[in-house]
Coordinates of C-alpha atoms in Angstrom, one line a residue:
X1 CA 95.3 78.5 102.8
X2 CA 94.6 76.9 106.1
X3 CA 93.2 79.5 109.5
X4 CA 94.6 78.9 112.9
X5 CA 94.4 80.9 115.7
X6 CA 97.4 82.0 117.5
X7 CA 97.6 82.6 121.5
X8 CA 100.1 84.3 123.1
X9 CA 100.9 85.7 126.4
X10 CA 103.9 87.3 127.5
X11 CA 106.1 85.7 130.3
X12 CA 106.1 89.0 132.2
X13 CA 105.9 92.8 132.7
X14 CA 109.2 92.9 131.2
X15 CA 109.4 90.9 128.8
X16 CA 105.8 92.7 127.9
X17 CA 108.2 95.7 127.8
X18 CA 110.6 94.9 125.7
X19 CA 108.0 93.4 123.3
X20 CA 106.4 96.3 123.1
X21 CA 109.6 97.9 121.9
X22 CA 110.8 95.4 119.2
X23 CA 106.6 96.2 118.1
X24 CA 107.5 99.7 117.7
X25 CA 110.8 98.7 115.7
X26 CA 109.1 96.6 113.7
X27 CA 106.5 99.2 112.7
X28 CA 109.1 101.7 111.7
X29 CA 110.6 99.2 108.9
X30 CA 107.2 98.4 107.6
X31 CA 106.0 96.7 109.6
X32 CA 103.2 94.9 107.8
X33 CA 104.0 95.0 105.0
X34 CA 107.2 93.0 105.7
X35 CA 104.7 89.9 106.7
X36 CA 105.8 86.4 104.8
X37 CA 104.1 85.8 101.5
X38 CA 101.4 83.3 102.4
X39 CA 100.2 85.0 105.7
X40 CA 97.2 87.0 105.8
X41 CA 95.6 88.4 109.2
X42 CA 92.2 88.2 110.1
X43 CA 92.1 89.7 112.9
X44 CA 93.7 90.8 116.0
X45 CA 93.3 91.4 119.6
X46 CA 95.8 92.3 122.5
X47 CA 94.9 92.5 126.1
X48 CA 97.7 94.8 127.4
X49 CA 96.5 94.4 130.7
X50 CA 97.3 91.0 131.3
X51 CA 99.7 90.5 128.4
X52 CA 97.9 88.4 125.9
X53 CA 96.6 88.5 122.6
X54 CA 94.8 86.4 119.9
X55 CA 95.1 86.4 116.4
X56 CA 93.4 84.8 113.0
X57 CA 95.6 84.2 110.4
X58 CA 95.2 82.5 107.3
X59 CA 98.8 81.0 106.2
X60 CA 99.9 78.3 103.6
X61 CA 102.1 76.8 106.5
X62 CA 102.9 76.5 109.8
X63 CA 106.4 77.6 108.7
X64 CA 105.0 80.7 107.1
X65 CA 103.7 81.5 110.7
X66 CA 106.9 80.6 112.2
X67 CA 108.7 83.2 110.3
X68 CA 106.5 85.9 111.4
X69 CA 106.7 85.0 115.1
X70 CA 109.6 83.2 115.9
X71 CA 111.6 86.8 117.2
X72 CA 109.0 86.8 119.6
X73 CA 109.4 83.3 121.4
X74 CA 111.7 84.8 123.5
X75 CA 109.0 87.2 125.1
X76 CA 105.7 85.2 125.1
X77 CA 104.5 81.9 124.9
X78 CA 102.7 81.3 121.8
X79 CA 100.5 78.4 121.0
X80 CA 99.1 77.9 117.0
X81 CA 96.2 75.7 116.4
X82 CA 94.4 75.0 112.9
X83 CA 90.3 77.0 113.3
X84 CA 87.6 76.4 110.6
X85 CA 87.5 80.1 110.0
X86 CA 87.3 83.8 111.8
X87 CA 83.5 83.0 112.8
X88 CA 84.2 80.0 114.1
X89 CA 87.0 81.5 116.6
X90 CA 85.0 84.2 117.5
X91 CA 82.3 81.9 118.9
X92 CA 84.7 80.4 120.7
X93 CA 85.6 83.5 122.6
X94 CA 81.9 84.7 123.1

């Protein structure tokens, strides 16, 4: 399985809003344990002050990713990139 390192920011208060609602939703039907098989978090951080968040994932595809994040497209701008590994990433942000 490959790392990347997903961005995303929301487009506005709003749309932070209503994301934070489908969040809940999603929690109450499992949430995590609903994620695709082949997609494993390694970590996660959201920045509810200004509406963004990075994440570590480790995933057999871009697909994979896709089908974990794709209902949120219409809230936030995501970007996925391919990372070496967690360390890596958090260097970055240091």
């Amino acid at each position: 399985m490959q790392s990347y390192l997903i961005t995303y920011k929301f487009y506005d208060g709003e749309k932070q809003e209503k994301g934070g609602e489908m969040l809940i939703e999603w929690y109450q039907k499992g949430g995590p344990q609903n994620r695709p098989e082949g997609y494993e978090v390694q970590s996660w951080i959201f920045l509810p002050q200004n509406g963004q968040g990075h994440s570590v994932v480790k995933a057999d595809s871009l697909e994979t990713i896709w089908r974990q994040w794709r209902p949120w497209r219409i809230f936030m701008d995501i970007n996925i990139q391919p990372c070496a590994n967690l360390e890596e990433t958090v260097e970055f942000f240091k």
